[in-house]
């Protein structure tokens, strides 16, 4: 049994409630019906982590190797993770990682706020026997590739476009801004409105994107600064939507990577001239079955989950993306490995041009 596991390779991904009512209802429909949202937030602190399902059928197109996995739930909501002292949230995530070890997983992937809070997985990894990855490297690769493809499909020329990055002081936002910097005409970096240090962190981010080849860079702590942008990339850790219909230019293309989303549902309802799509979603090779509905159509996963699968298929059991900083070398490497094993950017509704999202349209990061 043990040698079979070794041969097959395995992984586990930690998810957590992003939209408390809907997500709790996926597992406990009755409870979600009776509990008001504030109580779900409150009780999430006391619920134990749980194994949601087995993941089967992830198979490499290159080698035919199959890996199996587990979907685990850390019960804390995004709001709770931000509110609680990091040590309390770490404890819950480490407990969830303990479940992965018990199942026999070879590597653990952290989704959404389980890697956003605190030191980005470092403490969690120190307390587990298996390697831990945040999946940020593949998320960055998939986001850059998806945005390029969406722009192309909508006829937006990158070299003359204004790109706004909301959450540009964060890990994913800054890495994407640096990779996209040489491709666009102008960059607008938007940071959090309140904290005192936001201005200086934005200035640091502006220096880095200039070094990466940006021609014109502007910074702002006001969301209204995105109103002239042809392309918007949103990557904040806000727990509620911050982008409203009135913030967007006619015909803008908006890639929302944030989990929970940054773009208000009002945008799709009220602005049929703009294209909004969820960034960092990938098609998984093989006949993947998550045996649990975590909100994406069948056969698809978030890039951070996909990174864990790629590493398992490759037999690279190491903490590949750990900590808050994203390294461009790692982004390139994981993009190549993902492509090799048959992972693809998900084709976006409304982007039906023939040939989109094929191998050749993968991120220019490699
Ligand atoms: N789709 C995927 O596969 C995938 C994978 C991983 C992560 N994610 C999601 O991607 C998002 C970013 O992750 P990350 O690791 O880059 O997190 P991060 O390093 O914490 O970056 C988020 C940044 O957004 C800033 N911010 C917060 N509120 C803002 C506002 N109202 N306006 C402008 N900026 C604001 C934060 O500022 P402060 O530093 O002041 O807080 C921070 O710099 C999260 O929502 C995460 O769940 C998606």
Coordinates of C-alpha atoms and ligand atoms in Angstrom, one line a residue:
X1 CA 0.0 0.0 0.0
X2 CA 2.8 2.4 1.0
X3 CA 4.8 1.7 -2.2
X4 CA 1.7 2.2 -4.3
X5 CA 1.3 5.6 -2.7
X6 CA 4.9 6.4 -3.3
X7 CA 4.6 5.5 -6.9
X8 CA 1.4 7.3 -7.5
X9 CA 2.2 10.5 -5.6
X10 CA -0.4 12.5 -3.7
X11 CA -1.3 16.0 -2.7
X12 CA -3.8 17.9 -0.6
X13 CA -5.3 21.3 -1.0
X14 CA -6.7 23.5 1.8
X15 CA -9.7 25.6 1.0
X16 CA -11.8 27.8 3.3
X17 CA -15.2 29.5 3.1
X18 CA -15.0 32.5 0.8
X19 CA -18.7 33.3 0.5
X20 CA -19.8 32.1 4.0
X21 CA -23.5 31.3 3.3
X22 CA -23.0 29.6 0.0
X23 CA -19.9 27.7 1.0
X24 CA -21.2 26.4 4.3
X25 CA -24.3 25.3 2.4
X26 CA -22.2 23.1 0.1
X27 CA -21.5 20.9 3.1
X28 CA -24.1 21.7 5.7
X29 CA -27.2 23.0 3.8
X30 CA -29.5 23.0 6.9
X31 CA -27.0 24.9 9.1
X32 CA -26.4 27.5 6.4
X33 CA -30.2 28.1 6.1
X34 CA -30.6 28.8 9.9
X35 CA -27.4 30.6 10.7
X36 CA -27.1 34.3 9.8
X37 CA -23.8 35.3 8.2
X38 CA -22.3 37.0 11.3
X39 CA -22.9 33.8 13.3
X40 CA -21.2 31.8 10.6
X41 CA -18.2 34.1 10.8
X42 CA -18.2 33.7 14.6
X43 CA -18.6 30.0 14.8
X44 CA -16.1 29.3 12.1
X45 CA -13.4 29.8 14.7
X46 CA -14.7 26.8 16.7
X47 CA -15.4 24.3 13.9
X48 CA -12.7 21.7 13.4
X49 CA -11.0 21.3 10.1
X50 CA -12.3 18.5 7.9
X51 CA -11.5 16.3 4.9
X52 CA -14.1 17.3 2.3
X53 CA -13.4 14.8 -0.5
X54 CA -10.9 12.7 -2.5
X55 CA -9.6 14.1 -5.7
X56 CA -9.2 11.6 -8.4
X57 CA -8.1 11.4 -12.1
X58 CA -5.3 14.1 -12.3
X59 CA -3.2 12.6 -15.0
X60 CA -0.1 14.0 -16.8
X61 CA -0.5 14.3 -20.6
X62 CA 3.3 14.0 -20.9
X63 CA 4.0 11.0 -18.7
X64 CA 0.6 9.4 -18.1
X65 CA 1.4 9.5 -14.3
X66 CA -1.7 9.9 -12.1
X67 CA -1.7 11.5 -8.7
X68 CA -4.5 11.5 -6.1
X69 CA -5.4 14.1 -3.7
X70 CA -7.6 15.4 -0.9
X71 CA -9.7 18.5 -0.5
X72 CA -9.5 19.8 3.0
X73 CA -11.4 22.6 4.7
X74 CA -10.0 25.0 7.1
X75 CA -13.2 26.4 8.5
X76 CA -12.1 30.0 9.1
X77 CA -13.8 32.6 6.8
X78 CA -11.6 35.3 5.2
X79 CA -13.0 37.9 7.6
X80 CA -12.1 35.8 10.6
X81 CA -8.6 35.1 9.3
X82 CA -7.9 38.8 9.0
X83 CA -9.5 39.6 12.4
X84 CA -7.9 36.8 14.5
X85 CA -4.3 37.1 15.7
X86 CA -2.1 35.3 13.1
X87 CA -1.1 32.6 15.6
X88 CA -4.7 31.6 16.1
X89 CA -5.2 31.3 12.3
X90 CA -1.9 29.5 11.9
X91 CA -3.0 26.9 14.5
X92 CA -6.1 26.1 12.5
X93 CA -4.3 25.9 9.2
X94 CA -1.6 23.7 10.8
X95 CA -4.3 21.4 12.2
X96 CA -5.8 21.2 8.7
X97 CA -2.3 20.3 7.4
X98 CA -2.2 17.6 10.0
X99 CA -5.2 16.0 8.3
X100 CA -3.2 16.0 5.0
X101 CA -0.3 14.2 6.7
X102 CA -2.7 11.7 8.3
X103 CA -4.1 10.9 4.8
X104 CA -0.6 10.3 3.5
X105 CA -0.3 13.4 1.2
X106 CA 3.1 14.2 -0.1
X107 CA 2.6 17.9 -0.5
X108 CA 0.1 20.5 0.8
X109 CA -1.3 23.5 -1.2
X110 CA -2.7 26.5 0.6
X111 CA -5.6 28.4 -1.1
X112 CA -6.8 32.0 -0.8
X113 CA -6.5 33.5 2.7
X114 CA -4.7 30.4 4.2
X115 CA -1.6 31.8 2.4
X116 CA -2.5 35.5 2.4
X117 CA -2.4 36.0 6.2
X118 CA 0.8 36.5 8.1
X119 CA 4.0 35.2 6.6
X120 CA 2.5 33.4 3.6
X121 CA 2.8 29.8 4.7
X122 CA 6.2 29.9 6.3
X123 CA 5.1 29.2 9.9
X124 CA 2.6 26.6 8.7
X125 CA 5.4 24.8 6.8
X126 CA 7.7 24.9 9.9
X127 CA 5.1 22.9 11.8
X128 CA 4.4 20.2 9.3
X129 CA 6.4 17.2 8.0
X130 CA 5.3 17.6 4.4
X131 CA 6.3 20.5 2.1
X132 CA 3.8 23.4 1.6
X133 CA 3.2 25.6 -1.4
X134 CA 1.0 28.7 -1.7
X135 CA 0.5 28.3 -5.4
X136 CA 1.3 31.9 -6.0
X137 CA 3.9 31.2 -8.8
X138 CA 1.4 29.5 -11.0
X139 CA -1.3 32.0 -10.1
X140 CA 0.9 34.8 -11.4
X141 CA 1.8 32.9 -14.6
X142 CA -1.9 32.0 -15.3
X143 CA -3.0 35.6 -14.5
X144 CA -0.5 37.2 -16.8
X145 CA -1.3 34.7 -19.6
X146 CA -5.1 35.2 -19.1
X147 CA -4.9 38.9 -19.2
X148 CA -2.8 38.9 -22.3
X149 CA -5.2 36.6 -24.0
X150 CA -8.3 38.5 -22.9
X151 CA -6.8 41.7 -24.2
X152 CA -6.0 40.1 -27.5
X153 CA -9.5 38.7 -27.9
X154 CA -11.1 42.1 -27.2
X155 CA -8.8 43.8 -29.6
X156 CA -6.9 45.8 -26.9
X157 CA -3.3 46.5 -28.0
X158 CA -1.2 46.0 -25.0
X159 CA 1.6 48.4 -26.2
X160 CA -0.9 51.3 -26.2
X161 CA -3.0 50.2 -23.2
X162 CA -3.3 51.6 -19.7
X163 CA -3.2 48.8 -17.1
X164 CA -4.4 49.4 -13.6
X165 CA -3.3 46.9 -10.9
X166 CA -5.4 47.0 -7.8
X167 CA -3.6 45.5 -4.8
X168 CA -0.3 46.4 -6.4
X169 CA 1.6 46.3 -3.1
X170 CA 0.7 42.7 -2.6
X171 CA 2.5 39.5 -3.6
X172 CA 0.5 38.5 -6.7
X173 CA -0.3 42.1 -7.7
X174 CA 3.3 43.3 -7.7
X175 CA 4.7 40.2 -9.4
X176 CA 2.0 40.5 -12.2
X177 CA 2.7 44.3 -12.5
X178 CA 6.4 43.6 -12.9
X179 CA 5.9 41.0 -15.6
X180 CA 3.3 43.1 -17.5
X181 CA 5.3 46.4 -17.1
X182 CA 7.3 46.2 -20.3
X183 CA 4.3 45.2 -22.4
X184 CA 1.9 48.1 -21.7
X185 CA 2.0 51.9 -22.3
X186 CA 1.1 53.0 -18.8
X187 CA 0.7 51.4 -15.4
X188 CA -1.5 52.6 -12.6
X189 CA -0.7 51.0 -9.2
X190 CA -3.5 51.2 -6.7
X191 CA -2.9 50.5 -3.0
X192 CA -5.1 50.2 0.1
X193 CA -6.7 53.6 1.0
X194 CA -6.2 53.7 4.8
X195 CA -2.9 52.6 6.3
X196 CA -0.2 55.2 6.7
X197 CA 2.5 53.1 5.0
X198 CA 0.5 52.6 1.8
X199 CA 2.0 55.6 0.1
X200 CA 5.6 54.5 0.8
X201 CA 4.9 50.9 -0.2
X202 CA 3.3 52.1 -3.4
X203 CA 6.4 54.2 -4.1
X204 CA 8.6 51.0 -3.6
X205 CA 6.3 49.1 -6.0
X206 CA 6.5 51.9 -8.6
X207 CA 10.3 51.8 -8.4
X208 CA 10.3 48.0 -9.0
X209 CA 8.0 48.1 -12.0
X210 CA 10.0 51.0 -13.5
X211 CA 13.1 48.8 -13.1
X212 CA 11.2 46.0 -14.7
X213 CA 10.6 48.2 -17.8
X214 CA 7.5 50.2 -17.2
X215 CA 7.3 53.4 -19.3
X216 CA 4.8 55.5 -17.4
X217 CA 3.8 54.7 -13.8
X218 CA 1.2 56.4 -11.6
X219 CA 0.2 55.4 -8.1
X220 CA -2.9 56.0 -6.1
X221 CA -4.7 54.9 -2.9
X222 CA -8.1 55.7 -4.5
X223 CA -10.0 53.1 -6.5
X224 CA -11.3 55.9 -8.7
X225 CA -7.8 55.9 -10.3
X226 CA -8.7 52.9 -12.4
X227 CA -11.4 54.9 -14.3
X228 CA -9.1 55.5 -17.3
X229 CA -7.7 52.0 -17.6
X230 CA -8.2 49.7 -20.6
X231 CA -7.2 46.7 -18.5
X232 CA -7.7 46.2 -14.8
X233 CA -6.1 43.5 -12.7
X234 CA -7.5 43.2 -9.2
X235 CA -5.6 41.2 -6.6
X236 CA -6.5 42.6 -3.2
X237 CA -7.2 40.8 0.1
X238 CA -10.3 42.9 0.7
X239 CA -13.2 40.8 2.1
X240 CA -15.9 42.8 0.2
X241 CA -16.1 43.9 -3.4
X242 CA -14.3 47.2 -4.1
X243 CA -14.8 47.7 -7.8
X244 CA -18.2 49.1 -8.8
X245 CA -19.7 49.8 -12.3
X246 CA -18.9 53.6 -12.0
X247 CA -15.2 52.9 -11.7
X248 CA -14.7 51.4 -15.1
X249 CA -13.9 52.8 -18.5
X250 CA -16.2 51.9 -21.5
X251 CA -15.1 48.5 -22.9
X252 CA -12.6 47.8 -20.1
X253 CA -11.2 44.2 -19.6
X254 CA -11.1 43.2 -15.9
X255 CA -9.3 40.2 -14.5
X256 CA -10.3 39.5 -10.9
X257 CA -7.9 37.2 -9.2
X258 CA -9.0 37.9 -5.6
X259 CA -10.7 35.2 -3.5
X260 CA -13.2 36.5 -2.3
X261 CA -13.8 38.6 -5.5
X262 CA -12.9 42.3 -5.7
X263 CA -15.4 43.0 -8.5
X264 CA -19.0 43.7 -7.4
X265 CA -21.7 41.5 -9.0
X266 CA -23.3 44.9 -10.0
X267 CA -20.6 45.2 -12.7
X268 CA -21.8 42.2 -14.7
X269 CA -25.4 43.2 -14.2
X270 CA -25.1 46.8 -15.1
X271 CA -22.1 47.0 -17.6
X272 CA -22.5 44.8 -20.6
X273 CA -19.7 46.8 -22.4
X274 CA -17.0 45.5 -20.1
X275 CA -15.5 42.0 -19.8
X276 CA -15.0 40.6 -16.3
X277 CA -13.3 37.3 -15.8
X278 CA -12.0 35.3 -12.9
X279 CA -8.2 35.1 -13.2
X280 CA -6.1 32.1 -12.3
X281 CA -8.5 29.3 -13.3
X282 CA -7.1 26.3 -15.1
X283 CA -8.2 23.2 -16.9
X284 CA -6.7 20.1 -15.2
X285 CA -5.4 17.3 -17.4
X286 CA -7.0 13.8 -17.1
X287 CA -10.5 13.0 -15.8
X288 CA -10.3 15.0 -12.6
X289 CA -13.1 14.6 -10.1
X290 CA -13.0 16.7 -6.9
X291 CA -16.1 14.9 -5.6
X292 CA -17.0 18.2 -4.1
X293 CA -18.5 21.4 -5.6
X294 CA -16.2 24.3 -4.5
X295 CA -17.7 26.7 -7.0
X296 CA -15.9 26.1 -10.3
X297 CA -17.2 24.1 -13.3
X298 CA -16.1 20.4 -13.5
X299 CA -12.5 19.8 -14.6
X300 CA -11.2 23.2 -13.5
X301 CA -9.3 24.4 -10.5
X302 CA -7.6 27.6 -9.2
X303 CA -4.0 28.0 -10.3
X304 CA -2.8 27.7 -6.7
X305 CA -4.4 24.2 -6.5
X306 CA -3.0 23.4 -9.9
X307 CA 0.5 24.3 -8.7
X308 CA 0.3 21.6 -6.0
X309 CA -0.9 19.1 -8.6
X310 CA 1.9 20.0 -11.0
X311 CA 4.5 19.5 -8.3
X312 CA 3.0 16.1 -7.4
X313 CA 3.0 15.0 -11.0
X314 CA 6.6 16.1 -11.3
X315 CA 7.6 14.4 -8.1
X316 CA 8.9 17.7 -6.8
X317 CA 7.9 17.5 -3.2
X318 CA 9.3 20.8 -2.0
X319 CA 7.9 24.1 -0.6
X320 CA 8.0 25.6 -4.1
X321 CA 6.2 29.0 -3.4
X322 CA 6.5 30.0 0.2
X323 CA 6.5 33.4 1.9
X324 CA 5.1 36.6 0.6
X325 CA 7.6 37.3 -2.2
X326 CA 7.0 35.8 -5.7
X327 CA 10.2 35.0 -7.6
X328 CA 10.0 35.5 -11.3
X329 CA 12.3 32.5 -11.9
X330 CA 9.8 30.2 -10.1
X331 CA 6.9 31.7 -12.1
X332 CA 8.7 30.7 -15.3
X333 CA 9.6 27.3 -14.1
X334 CA 6.2 26.3 -12.9
X335 CA 4.6 27.7 -16.1
X336 CA 6.8 25.4 -18.1
X337 CA 6.1 22.4 -15.9
X338 CA 2.3 23.1 -16.0
X339 CA 2.4 23.3 -19.8
X340 CA 4.4 20.1 -20.0
X341 CA 1.8 18.1 -18.0
X342 CA -1.1 19.5 -19.9
X343 CA -2.5 22.2 -17.7
X344 CA -4.2 25.0 -19.7
X345 CA -5.7 28.4 -19.0
X346 CA -9.4 28.0 -18.9
X347 CA -11.2 29.4 -22.0
X348 CA -13.2 32.4 -20.9
X349 CA -16.9 32.9 -21.7
X350 CA -17.1 35.7 -24.3
X351 CA -13.5 35.0 -25.5
X352 CA -14.5 32.5 -28.1
X353 CA -11.8 33.3 -30.7
X354 CA -10.5 30.2 -32.4
X355 CA -7.2 29.1 -31.0
X356 CA -7.3 31.1 -27.8
X357 CA -5.7 29.5 -24.7
X358 CA -3.6 27.0 -26.7
X359 CA -0.1 26.3 -25.7
X360 CA 1.3 29.1 -27.7
X361 CA -0.8 31.6 -25.8
X362 CA 0.7 30.7 -22.5
X363 CA 2.3 33.4 -20.4
X364 CA 5.2 35.3 -22.0
X365 CA 6.9 34.7 -18.7
X366 CA 8.8 31.9 -20.2
Ligands
LIG1 N1 -7.0 32.6 -8.2 C1 -6.0 32.0 -7.5 O1 -5.6 30.9 -7.9 C2 -5.5 32.6 -6.3 C3 -4.3 32.1 -5.7 C4 -3.8 32.7 -4.6 C5 -4.4 33.9 -4.1 N2 -5.5 34.3 -4.6 C6 -6.2 35.6 -4.1 O2 -5.4 36.7 -4.6 C7 -5.5 37.8 -3.7 C8 -4.2 38.4 -3.5 O3 -3.3 37.4 -2.9 P1 -1.8 37.8 -2.4 O4 -1.2 36.6 -1.9 O5 -1.2 38.7 -3.4 O6 -2.2 38.7 -1.1 P2 -1.4 39.9 -0.4 O7 0.0 39.7 -0.6 O8 -2.0 40.1 1.0 O9 -1.8 41.2 -1.3 C9 -3.1 41.8 -1.3 C10 -2.8 43.3 -1.4 O10 -4.0 44.0 -1.5 C11 -3.9 45.3 -0.8 N3 -5.3 45.8 -0.5 C12 -6.2 45.4 0.4 N4 -7.3 46.2 0.3 C13 -7.1 47.0 -0.8 C14 -7.9 48.0 -1.4 N5 -9.1 48.3 -1.0 N6 -7.4 48.7 -2.4 C15 -6.1 48.4 -2.9 N7 -5.3 47.5 -2.3 C16 -5.8 46.8 -1.3 C17 -3.2 44.8 0.5 O11 -2.7 45.9 1.3 P3 -2.2 45.6 2.8 O12 -0.8 45.0 2.6 O13 -2.2 46.9 3.4 O14 -3.1 44.6 3.4 C18 -2.1 43.9 -0.1 O15 -1.0 44.7 -0.5 C19 -6.3 37.2 -2.5 O16 -7.6 37.6 -2.6 C20 -6.1 35.7 -2.6 O17 -7.2 35.0 -2.0 C21 -6.0 33.8 -5.8

